[in-house]
Amino acid sequence: MISKSFSLIFMFFFINAAQADEIPIPEFLGEPIKYTDSDGGELILGERTPKELKFWFRTMGGNHHQCHMTGVAKSRDNETYRYSLVEQRNEKNVFCSLSLILIEKSVVLIDESNHCKVISCGQRAAINGAVFHRAK
């Protein structure tokens, strides 16, 4: 009995420790557009103008590790938006540059240096190359 209880407590702790800090879904003006990926991840696009795009996403990796990120990306062209973030890790600045590429009913995330992963992901989760398709 003790072994079973210990196993359950350990699994609960392990699963929670495997995730990056979860970021709540922000308030969006109007009806947001929802996307999903084949691994159980979600992406939500909110307000979109010719200059900016508000977003939130969660990707899923091995052992329930996750990535979470939200922000307002700046337009590079009609289909590509870039989000930049600087965060201090181990007394060094980490520069995250994320591209969101909108292609018809899909969105592709490009973590250009994998630094967004360092800031926003659990060990076995990733952002680069994630493809989300519009939810039905």
PDB file of C-alpha atoms in Angstrom:
ATOM      1  CA  MET A   1       0.000   0.000   0.000  1.00  0.00           C
ATOM      2  CA  ILE A   2       2.778   2.427   0.882  1.00  0.00           C
ATOM      3  CA  SER A   3       4.562   1.599  -2.351  1.00  0.00           C
ATOM      4  CA  LYS A   4       1.433   2.385  -4.394  1.00  0.00           C
ATOM      5  CA  SER A   5       0.912   5.708  -2.598  1.00  0.00           C
ATOM      6  CA  PHE A   6       4.562   6.650  -3.052  1.00  0.00           C
ATOM      7  CA  SER A   7       4.364   5.781  -6.761  1.00  0.00           C
ATOM      8  CA  LEU A   8       1.301   7.990  -7.253  1.00  0.00           C
ATOM      9  CA  ILE A   9       2.867  10.912  -5.413  1.00  0.00           C
ATOM     10  CA  PHE A  10       6.126  10.504  -7.347  1.00  0.00           C
ATOM     11  CA  MET A  11       4.286  10.371 -10.697  1.00  0.00           C
ATOM     12  CA  PHE A  12       2.269  13.501  -9.835  1.00  0.00           C
ATOM     13  CA  PHE A  13       5.443  15.381  -8.855  1.00  0.00           C
ATOM     14  CA  PHE A  14       7.372  14.132 -11.899  1.00  0.00           C
ATOM     15  CA  ILE A  15       4.650  15.089 -14.380  1.00  0.00           C
ATOM     16  CA  ASN A  16       4.325  18.574 -12.875  1.00  0.00           C
ATOM     17  CA  ALA A  17       8.097  19.095 -12.751  1.00  0.00           C
ATOM     18  CA  ALA A  18       8.397  18.122 -16.413  1.00  0.00           C
ATOM     19  CA  GLN A  19       6.450  21.128 -17.633  1.00  0.00           C
ATOM     20  CA  ALA A  20       7.580  24.662 -18.277  1.00  0.00           C
ATOM     21  CA  ASP A  21       5.618  27.259 -16.366  1.00  0.00           C
ATOM     22  CA  GLU A  22       2.095  27.171 -17.713  1.00  0.00           C
ATOM     23  CA  ILE A  23       0.955  30.494 -19.115  1.00  0.00           C
ATOM     24  CA  PRO A  24      -2.786  31.140 -18.985  1.00  0.00           C
ATOM     25  CA  ILE A  25      -4.671  31.927 -22.189  1.00  0.00           C
ATOM     26  CA  PRO A  26      -4.933  35.727 -22.456  1.00  0.00           C
ATOM     27  CA  GLU A  27      -8.086  37.688 -23.132  1.00  0.00           C
ATOM     28  CA  PHE A  28      -8.624  38.177 -26.864  1.00  0.00           C
ATOM     29  CA  LEU A  29     -10.836  40.808 -28.470  1.00  0.00           C
ATOM     30  CA  GLY A  30     -13.425  39.187 -30.695  1.00  0.00           C
ATOM     31  CA  GLU A  31     -13.479  35.498 -31.576  1.00  0.00           C
ATOM     32  CA  PRO A  32      -9.981  33.923 -31.520  1.00  0.00           C
ATOM     33  CA  ILE A  33      -8.947  31.328 -34.110  1.00  0.00           C
ATOM     34  CA  LYS A  34      -7.987  27.946 -32.630  1.00  0.00           C
ATOM     35  CA  TYR A  35      -5.437  25.495 -34.038  1.00  0.00           C
ATOM     36  CA  THR A  36      -4.266  22.062 -32.885  1.00  0.00           C
ATOM     37  CA  ASP A  37      -1.353  19.767 -33.698  1.00  0.00           C
ATOM     38  CA  SER A  38      -1.047  15.990 -33.837  1.00  0.00           C
ATOM     39  CA  ASP A  39       0.664  15.797 -30.411  1.00  0.00           C
ATOM     40  CA  GLY A  40      -2.128  17.482 -28.436  1.00  0.00           C
ATOM     41  CA  GLY A  41      -0.734  21.010 -28.636  1.00  0.00           C
ATOM     42  CA  GLU A  42      -2.861  24.101 -29.085  1.00  0.00           C
ATOM     43  CA  LEU A  43      -2.348  27.508 -30.667  1.00  0.00           C
ATOM     44  CA  ILE A  44      -4.755  30.431 -30.462  1.00  0.00           C
ATOM     45  CA  LEU A  45      -4.524  33.533 -32.637  1.00  0.00           C
ATOM     46  CA  GLY A  46      -6.255  36.666 -31.452  1.00  0.00           C
ATOM     47  CA  GLU A  47      -6.178  40.179 -32.819  1.00  0.00           C
ATOM     48  CA  ARG A  48      -4.414  40.410 -36.178  1.00  0.00           C
ATOM     49  CA  THR A  49      -3.568  43.685 -37.914  1.00  0.00           C
ATOM     50  CA  PRO A  50      -1.181  44.378 -40.793  1.00  0.00           C
ATOM     51  CA  LYS A  51       1.453  45.146 -38.122  1.00  0.00           C
ATOM     52  CA  GLU A  52       0.770  42.759 -35.205  1.00  0.00           C
ATOM     53  CA  LEU A  53      -0.586  39.363 -34.200  1.00  0.00           C
ATOM     54  CA  LYS A  54      -1.563  38.336 -30.657  1.00  0.00           C
ATOM     55  CA  PHE A  55      -0.964  34.627 -29.917  1.00  0.00           C
ATOM     56  CA  TRP A  56      -0.826  31.899 -27.278  1.00  0.00           C
ATOM     57  CA  PHE A  57       0.388  28.314 -27.661  1.00  0.00           C
ATOM     58  CA  ARG A  58       1.233  25.096 -25.878  1.00  0.00           C
ATOM     59  CA  THR A  59       3.254  22.311 -27.489  1.00  0.00           C
ATOM     60  CA  MET A  60       3.549  18.812 -26.075  1.00  0.00           C
ATOM     61  CA  GLY A  61       6.654  16.637 -25.939  1.00  0.00           C
ATOM     62  CA  GLY A  62       7.775  13.339 -24.424  1.00  0.00           C
ATOM     63  CA  ASN A  63       6.679  12.436 -20.880  1.00  0.00           C
ATOM     64  CA  HIS A  64       4.136  15.289 -20.884  1.00  0.00           C
ATOM     65  CA  HIS A  65       6.819  17.983 -21.130  1.00  0.00           C
ATOM     66  CA  GLN A  66       5.349  21.194 -22.538  1.00  0.00           C
ATOM     67  CA  CYS A  67       6.198  24.597 -23.981  1.00  0.00           C
ATOM     68  CA  HIS A  68       4.036  27.656 -23.314  1.00  0.00           C
ATOM     69  CA  MET A  69       4.303  31.116 -24.815  1.00  0.00           C
ATOM     70  CA  THR A  70       2.103  34.140 -25.398  1.00  0.00           C
ATOM     71  CA  GLY A  71       2.713  37.593 -26.782  1.00  0.00           C
ATOM     72  CA  VAL A  72       2.270  40.043 -29.619  1.00  0.00           C
ATOM     73  CA  ALA A  73       4.360  39.321 -32.721  1.00  0.00           C
ATOM     74  CA  LYS A  74       5.345  42.026 -35.214  1.00  0.00           C
ATOM     75  CA  SER A  75       4.655  41.612 -38.925  1.00  0.00           C
ATOM     76  CA  ARG A  76       7.534  40.860 -41.304  1.00  0.00           C
ATOM     77  CA  ASP A  77       5.221  40.401 -44.305  1.00  0.00           C
ATOM     78  CA  ASN A  78       1.627  39.260 -44.953  1.00  0.00           C
ATOM     79  CA  GLU A  79       2.265  35.699 -43.752  1.00  0.00           C
ATOM     80  CA  THR A  80       5.134  35.935 -41.261  1.00  0.00           C
ATOM     81  CA  TYR A  81       5.171  37.494 -37.811  1.00  0.00           C
ATOM     82  CA  ARG A  82       8.146  37.604 -35.424  1.00  0.00           C
ATOM     83  CA  TYR A  83       8.073  37.622 -31.644  1.00  0.00           C
ATOM     84  CA  SER A  84      11.198  38.513 -29.662  1.00  0.00           C
ATOM     85  CA  LEU A  85      11.894  38.015 -25.979  1.00  0.00           C
ATOM     86  CA  VAL A  86      14.986  38.446 -23.799  1.00  0.00           C
ATOM     87  CA  GLU A  87      15.231  36.626 -20.497  1.00  0.00           C
ATOM     88  CA  GLN A  88      18.107  36.152 -18.082  1.00  0.00           C
ATOM     89  CA  ARG A  89      19.228  32.549 -17.439  1.00  0.00           C
ATOM     90  CA  ASN A  90      22.288  31.665 -15.358  1.00  0.00           C
ATOM     91  CA  GLU A  91      23.392  35.319 -15.338  1.00  0.00           C
ATOM     92  CA  LYS A  92      23.324  35.480 -19.162  1.00  0.00           C
ATOM     93  CA  ASN A  93      20.760  37.055 -21.470  1.00  0.00           C
ATOM     94  CA  VAL A  94      18.924  34.552 -23.668  1.00  0.00           C
ATOM     95  CA  PHE A  95      17.466  36.053 -26.862  1.00  0.00           C
ATOM     96  CA  CYS A  96      14.387  34.258 -28.174  1.00  0.00           C
ATOM     97  CA  SER A  97      13.277  34.949 -31.745  1.00  0.00           C
ATOM     98  CA  LEU A  98      10.123  33.119 -32.800  1.00  0.00           C
ATOM     99  CA  SER A  99       8.547  33.273 -36.264  1.00  0.00           C
ATOM    100  CA  LEU A 100       4.889  32.436 -36.777  1.00  0.00           C
ATOM    101  CA  ILE A 101       4.232  31.615 -40.432  1.00  0.00           C
ATOM    102  CA  LEU A 102       0.581  31.574 -41.509  1.00  0.00           C
ATOM    103  CA  ILE A 103      -0.003  29.293 -44.495  1.00  0.00           C
ATOM    104  CA  GLU A 104      -3.656  28.916 -45.542  1.00  0.00           C
ATOM    105  CA  LYS A 105      -5.278  27.050 -42.597  1.00  0.00           C
ATOM    106  CA  SER A 106      -2.015  26.200 -40.823  1.00  0.00           C
ATOM    107  CA  VAL A 107       0.574  27.928 -38.656  1.00  0.00           C
ATOM    108  CA  VAL A 108       4.239  26.890 -38.472  1.00  0.00           C
ATOM    109  CA  LEU A 109       6.450  27.951 -35.553  1.00  0.00           C
ATOM    110  CA  ILE A 110      10.157  28.526 -36.169  1.00  0.00           C
ATOM    111  CA  ASP A 111      12.433  28.904 -33.127  1.00  0.00           C
ATOM    112  CA  GLU A 112      15.355  30.296 -35.091  1.00  0.00           C
ATOM    113  CA  SER A 113      18.079  29.635 -32.509  1.00  0.00           C
ATOM    114  CA  ASN A 114      16.243  27.207 -30.197  1.00  0.00           C
ATOM    115  CA  HIS A 115      16.541  29.869 -27.492  1.00  0.00           C
ATOM    116  CA  CYS A 116      12.738  30.093 -27.156  1.00  0.00           C
ATOM    117  CA  LYS A 117      12.877  26.424 -26.125  1.00  0.00           C
ATOM    118  CA  VAL A 118      15.358  27.293 -23.373  1.00  0.00           C
ATOM    119  CA  ILE A 119      13.031  29.984 -22.016  1.00  0.00           C
ATOM    120  CA  SER A 120       9.625  28.357 -22.522  1.00  0.00           C
ATOM    121  CA  CYS A 121       9.899  24.544 -22.557  1.00  0.00           C
ATOM    122  CA  GLY A 122      10.315  21.515 -20.387  1.00  0.00           C
ATOM    123  CA  GLN A 123      13.354  19.342 -21.199  1.00  0.00           C
ATOM    124  CA  ARG A 124      11.655  17.018 -23.711  1.00  0.00           C
ATOM    125  CA  ALA A 125       9.407  19.553 -25.449  1.00  0.00           C
ATOM    126  CA  ALA A 126      10.203  21.803 -28.415  1.00  0.00           C
ATOM    127  CA  ILE A 127       8.836  24.645 -30.514  1.00  0.00           C
ATOM    128  CA  ASN A 128      10.867  24.672 -33.726  1.00  0.00           C
ATOM    129  CA  GLY A 129       8.965  23.187 -36.648  1.00  0.00           C
ATOM    130  CA  ALA A 130       5.672  22.755 -34.781  1.00  0.00           C
ATOM    131  CA  VAL A 131       2.770  22.753 -37.256  1.00  0.00           C
ATOM    132  CA  PHE A 132      -0.748  23.599 -36.148  1.00  0.00           C
ATOM    133  CA  HIS A 133      -3.871  23.131 -38.261  1.00  0.00           C
ATOM    134  CA  ARG A 134      -7.080  25.091 -37.888  1.00  0.00           C
ATOM    135  CA  ALA A 135      -9.462  23.314 -35.502  1.00  0.00           C
ATOM    136  CA  LYS A 136     -12.786  22.260 -36.970  1.00  0.00           C
TER     137      LYS A 136
END
